[in-house]
Short mmCIF file of N, CA and C in Angstrom, two decimals:
data_model
loop_
_atom_site.label_atom_id
_atom_site.label_comp_id
_atom_site.label_asym_id
_atom_site.label_seq_id
_atom_site.Cartn_x
_atom_site.Cartn_y
_atom_site.Cartn_z
N MET A 975 -10.04 61.58 51.79
CA MET A 975 -10.63 61.92 50.51
C MET A 975 -10.29 60.77 49.51
N ILE A 976 -11.26 60.38 48.78
CA ILE A 976 -11.14 59.30 47.80
C ILE A 976 -10.63 59.87 46.48
N LYS A 977 -9.51 59.33 46.01
CA LYS A 977 -8.89 59.82 44.80
C LYS A 977 -9.50 59.14 43.58
N GLN A 978 -9.88 57.87 43.71
CA GLN A 978 -10.43 57.08 42.62
C GLN A 978 -11.38 56.04 43.11
N GLN A 979 -12.42 55.78 42.33
CA GLN A 979 -13.37 54.73 42.61
C GLN A 979 -13.28 53.67 41.48
N ILE A 980 -13.18 52.43 41.87
CA ILE A 980 -13.14 51.34 40.87
C ILE A 980 -14.45 50.56 41.03
N ASN A 981 -15.20 50.47 39.97
CA ASN A 981 -16.45 49.75 39.99
C ASN A 981 -16.23 48.37 39.46
N CYS A 982 -16.24 47.37 40.36
CA CYS A 982 -16.06 45.96 40.01
C CYS A 982 -17.38 45.19 40.20
N LEU A 983 -18.47 45.86 40.16
CA LEU A 983 -19.76 45.21 40.33
C LEU A 983 -20.02 44.27 39.16
N GLY A 984 -20.32 43.05 39.45
CA GLY A 984 -20.57 42.04 38.44
C GLY A 984 -19.30 41.30 37.99
N ASP A 985 -18.13 41.72 38.47
CA ASP A 985 -16.88 41.09 38.08
C ASP A 985 -16.53 39.99 39.10
N SER A 986 -15.92 38.90 38.57
CA SER A 986 -15.50 37.82 39.42
C SER A 986 -13.99 37.80 39.51
N CYS A 987 -13.44 36.92 40.37
CA CYS A 987 -12.01 36.83 40.54
C CYS A 987 -11.41 36.39 39.22
N PRO A 988 -10.22 36.90 38.90
CA PRO A 988 -9.40 37.80 39.67
C PRO A 988 -9.48 39.26 39.19
N ARG A 989 -10.49 39.57 38.41
CA ARG A 989 -10.56 40.96 37.85
C ARG A 989 -10.52 42.07 38.92
N PRO A 990 -11.37 42.00 40.00
CA PRO A 990 -11.29 43.06 40.98
C PRO A 990 -9.89 43.25 41.63
N GLN A 991 -9.21 42.13 41.84
CA GLN A 991 -7.84 42.19 42.41
C GLN A 991 -6.91 42.84 41.42
N LEU A 992 -6.97 42.47 40.12
CA LEU A 992 -6.15 43.05 39.14
C LEU A 992 -6.40 44.55 38.93
N MET A 993 -7.65 44.93 38.98
CA MET A 993 -8.02 46.35 38.83
C MET A 993 -7.48 47.16 40.03
N THR A 994 -7.59 46.60 41.21
CA THR A 994 -7.10 47.25 42.40
C THR A 994 -5.59 47.37 42.35
N LYS A 995 -4.90 46.32 41.93
CA LYS A 995 -3.47 46.35 41.81
C LYS A 995 -3.01 47.41 40.80
N LYS A 996 -3.73 47.50 39.71
CA LYS A 996 -3.34 48.51 38.64
C LYS A 996 -3.58 49.91 39.17
N ALA A 997 -4.68 50.16 39.87
CA ALA A 997 -4.98 51.51 40.39
C ALA A 997 -3.93 51.90 41.45
N LEU A 998 -3.54 50.95 42.30
CA LEU A 998 -2.55 51.28 43.30
C LEU A 998 -1.16 51.54 42.67
N SER A 999 -0.87 50.84 41.58
CA SER A 999 0.45 51.04 40.95
C SER A 999 0.55 52.48 40.37
N MET A 1000 -0.56 53.09 40.00
CA MET A 1000 -0.58 54.38 39.47
C MET A 1000 -0.82 55.49 40.50
N ALA A 1001 -1.20 55.07 41.74
CA ALA A 1001 -1.51 56.07 42.78
C ALA A 1001 -0.28 56.66 43.38
N MET A 1002 -0.39 57.87 43.92
CA MET A 1002 0.63 58.48 44.65
C MET A 1002 0.50 58.09 46.14
N PRO A 1003 1.59 58.10 46.88
CA PRO A 1003 1.52 57.76 48.29
C PRO A 1003 0.45 58.62 49.01
N GLY A 1004 -0.33 58.02 49.82
CA GLY A 1004 -1.38 58.69 50.58
C GLY A 1004 -2.74 58.72 49.94
N GLU A 1005 -2.79 58.40 48.60
CA GLU A 1005 -4.08 58.42 47.94
C GLU A 1005 -4.91 57.23 48.31
N VAL A 1006 -6.24 57.50 48.47
CA VAL A 1006 -7.22 56.45 48.85
C VAL A 1006 -8.00 56.06 47.63
N ILE A 1007 -8.20 54.75 47.44
CA ILE A 1007 -8.99 54.18 46.37
C ILE A 1007 -10.14 53.38 46.96
N GLU A 1008 -11.34 53.61 46.43
CA GLU A 1008 -12.53 52.90 46.85
C GLU A 1008 -12.85 51.85 45.76
N VAL A 1009 -13.01 50.63 46.20
CA VAL A 1009 -13.30 49.51 45.25
C VAL A 1009 -14.73 49.00 45.57
N LEU A 1010 -15.63 49.01 44.61
CA LEU A 1010 -16.98 48.50 44.78
C LEU A 1010 -16.99 47.07 44.29
N ILE A 1011 -17.35 46.14 45.16
CA ILE A 1011 -17.34 44.71 44.88
C ILE A 1011 -18.62 44.04 45.33
N ASP A 1012 -19.15 43.17 44.50
CA ASP A 1012 -20.27 42.35 44.92
C ASP A 1012 -19.94 40.85 44.93
N ASN A 1013 -18.70 40.54 44.77
CA ASN A 1013 -18.21 39.19 44.80
C ASN A 1013 -17.47 38.92 46.14
N ALA A 1014 -18.04 38.07 46.95
CA ALA A 1014 -17.48 37.84 48.28
C ALA A 1014 -16.04 37.35 48.28
N THR A 1015 -15.68 36.52 47.35
CA THR A 1015 -14.31 36.00 47.27
C THR A 1015 -13.33 37.13 46.97
N SER A 1016 -13.66 37.99 46.06
CA SER A 1016 -12.77 39.14 45.78
C SER A 1016 -12.68 40.10 46.95
N MET A 1017 -13.77 40.29 47.62
CA MET A 1017 -13.79 41.21 48.79
C MET A 1017 -12.84 40.66 49.82
N GLU A 1018 -12.83 39.38 50.06
CA GLU A 1018 -11.97 38.75 51.08
C GLU A 1018 -10.48 38.71 50.61
N ALA A 1019 -10.23 38.72 49.29
CA ALA A 1019 -8.88 38.59 48.77
C ALA A 1019 -8.11 39.90 48.75
N ILE A 1020 -8.80 41.05 48.70
CA ILE A 1020 -8.08 42.30 48.60
C ILE A 1020 -7.32 42.71 49.85
N PRO A 1021 -7.83 42.66 51.05
CA PRO A 1021 -7.02 43.07 52.18
C PRO A 1021 -5.66 42.35 52.36
N PRO A 1022 -5.62 41.02 52.20
CA PRO A 1022 -4.34 40.34 52.38
C PRO A 1022 -3.27 40.70 51.35
N MET A 1023 -3.69 41.19 50.19
CA MET A 1023 -2.70 41.53 49.15
C MET A 1023 -2.07 42.92 49.32
N MET A 1024 -2.56 43.68 50.31
CA MET A 1024 -2.07 45.05 50.44
C MET A 1024 -0.59 45.11 50.82
N LYS A 1025 -0.08 44.23 51.64
CA LYS A 1025 1.30 44.26 52.09
C LYS A 1025 2.22 44.16 50.87
N ASP A 1026 1.92 43.24 49.94
CA ASP A 1026 2.77 43.09 48.76
C ASP A 1026 2.70 44.27 47.81
N LEU A 1027 1.63 45.09 47.94
CA LEU A 1027 1.46 46.27 47.07
C LEU A 1027 1.87 47.53 47.79
N HIS A 1028 2.53 47.39 48.93
CA HIS A 1028 2.96 48.61 49.71
C HIS A 1028 1.81 49.54 49.96
N SER A 1029 0.70 48.96 50.37
CA SER A 1029 -0.52 49.73 50.62
C SER A 1029 -1.21 49.21 51.89
N SER A 1030 -2.25 49.90 52.29
CA SER A 1030 -2.95 49.57 53.51
C SER A 1030 -4.45 49.39 53.23
N HIS A 1031 -5.03 48.42 53.88
CA HIS A 1031 -6.52 48.24 53.84
C HIS A 1031 -7.06 49.13 54.96
N LEU A 1032 -7.89 50.10 54.60
CA LEU A 1032 -8.46 51.00 55.62
C LEU A 1032 -9.76 50.50 56.18
N ALA A 1033 -10.65 50.04 55.34
CA ALA A 1033 -11.94 49.55 55.80
C ALA A 1033 -12.67 48.78 54.70
N THR A 1034 -13.58 47.96 55.13
CA THR A 1034 -14.53 47.31 54.19
C THR A 1034 -15.93 47.59 54.80
N VAL A 1035 -16.77 48.23 54.03
CA VAL A 1035 -18.10 48.61 54.50
C VAL A 1035 -19.15 47.86 53.65
N ARG A 1036 -20.05 47.15 54.31
CA ARG A 1036 -21.15 46.43 53.60
C ARG A 1036 -22.26 47.39 53.37
N MET A 1037 -22.69 47.53 52.13
CA MET A 1037 -23.82 48.33 51.76
C MET A 1037 -24.95 47.42 51.31
N ASP A 1038 -25.99 47.98 50.72
CA ASP A 1038 -27.18 47.21 50.31
C ASP A 1038 -26.79 46.03 49.43
N ARG A 1039 -26.08 46.24 48.35
CA ARG A 1039 -25.85 45.14 47.39
C ARG A 1039 -24.38 44.95 47.09
N CYS A 1040 -23.47 45.59 47.84
CA CYS A 1040 -22.04 45.41 47.57
C CYS A 1040 -21.23 45.82 48.78
N TRP A 1041 -19.95 45.63 48.68
CA TRP A 1041 -18.98 46.08 49.68
C TRP A 1041 -18.22 47.27 49.08
N HIS A 1042 -17.89 48.18 49.94
CA HIS A 1042 -17.00 49.31 49.60
C HIS A 1042 -15.70 49.05 50.34
N VAL A 1043 -14.66 48.75 49.54
CA VAL A 1043 -13.33 48.48 50.17
C VAL A 1043 -12.47 49.69 49.93
N TYR A 1044 -11.89 50.18 51.05
CA TYR A 1044 -11.02 51.35 50.98
C TYR A 1044 -9.59 51.00 51.22
N VAL A 1045 -8.71 51.36 50.29
CA VAL A 1045 -7.28 51.03 50.42
C VAL A 1045 -6.50 52.31 50.16
N ARG A 1046 -5.28 52.36 50.72
CA ARG A 1046 -4.45 53.58 50.60
C ARG A 1046 -3.05 53.14 50.22
N LYS A 1047 -2.49 53.86 49.26
CA LYS A 1047 -1.11 53.64 48.80
C LYS A 1047 -0.21 54.19 49.91
N ASN A 1048 0.74 53.42 50.38
CA ASN A 1048 1.65 53.86 51.44
C ASN A 1048 2.80 54.70 50.82
#
């Protein structure tokens, strides 16, 4: 179940990463956050930063005009 959705459509680096970091810092363990991204660089940058945020990258799904990145607070 998705606890929060972050809409980063139209945003470039590093805003999607910063918004994801902020959302995870406020999340409770086990909560899933969906990040909508249309910037390829940001999409690629989010999974590697999960270890430092004590979180997990669950999946990245390509849709019509953006990626849906799913992360969970550990």
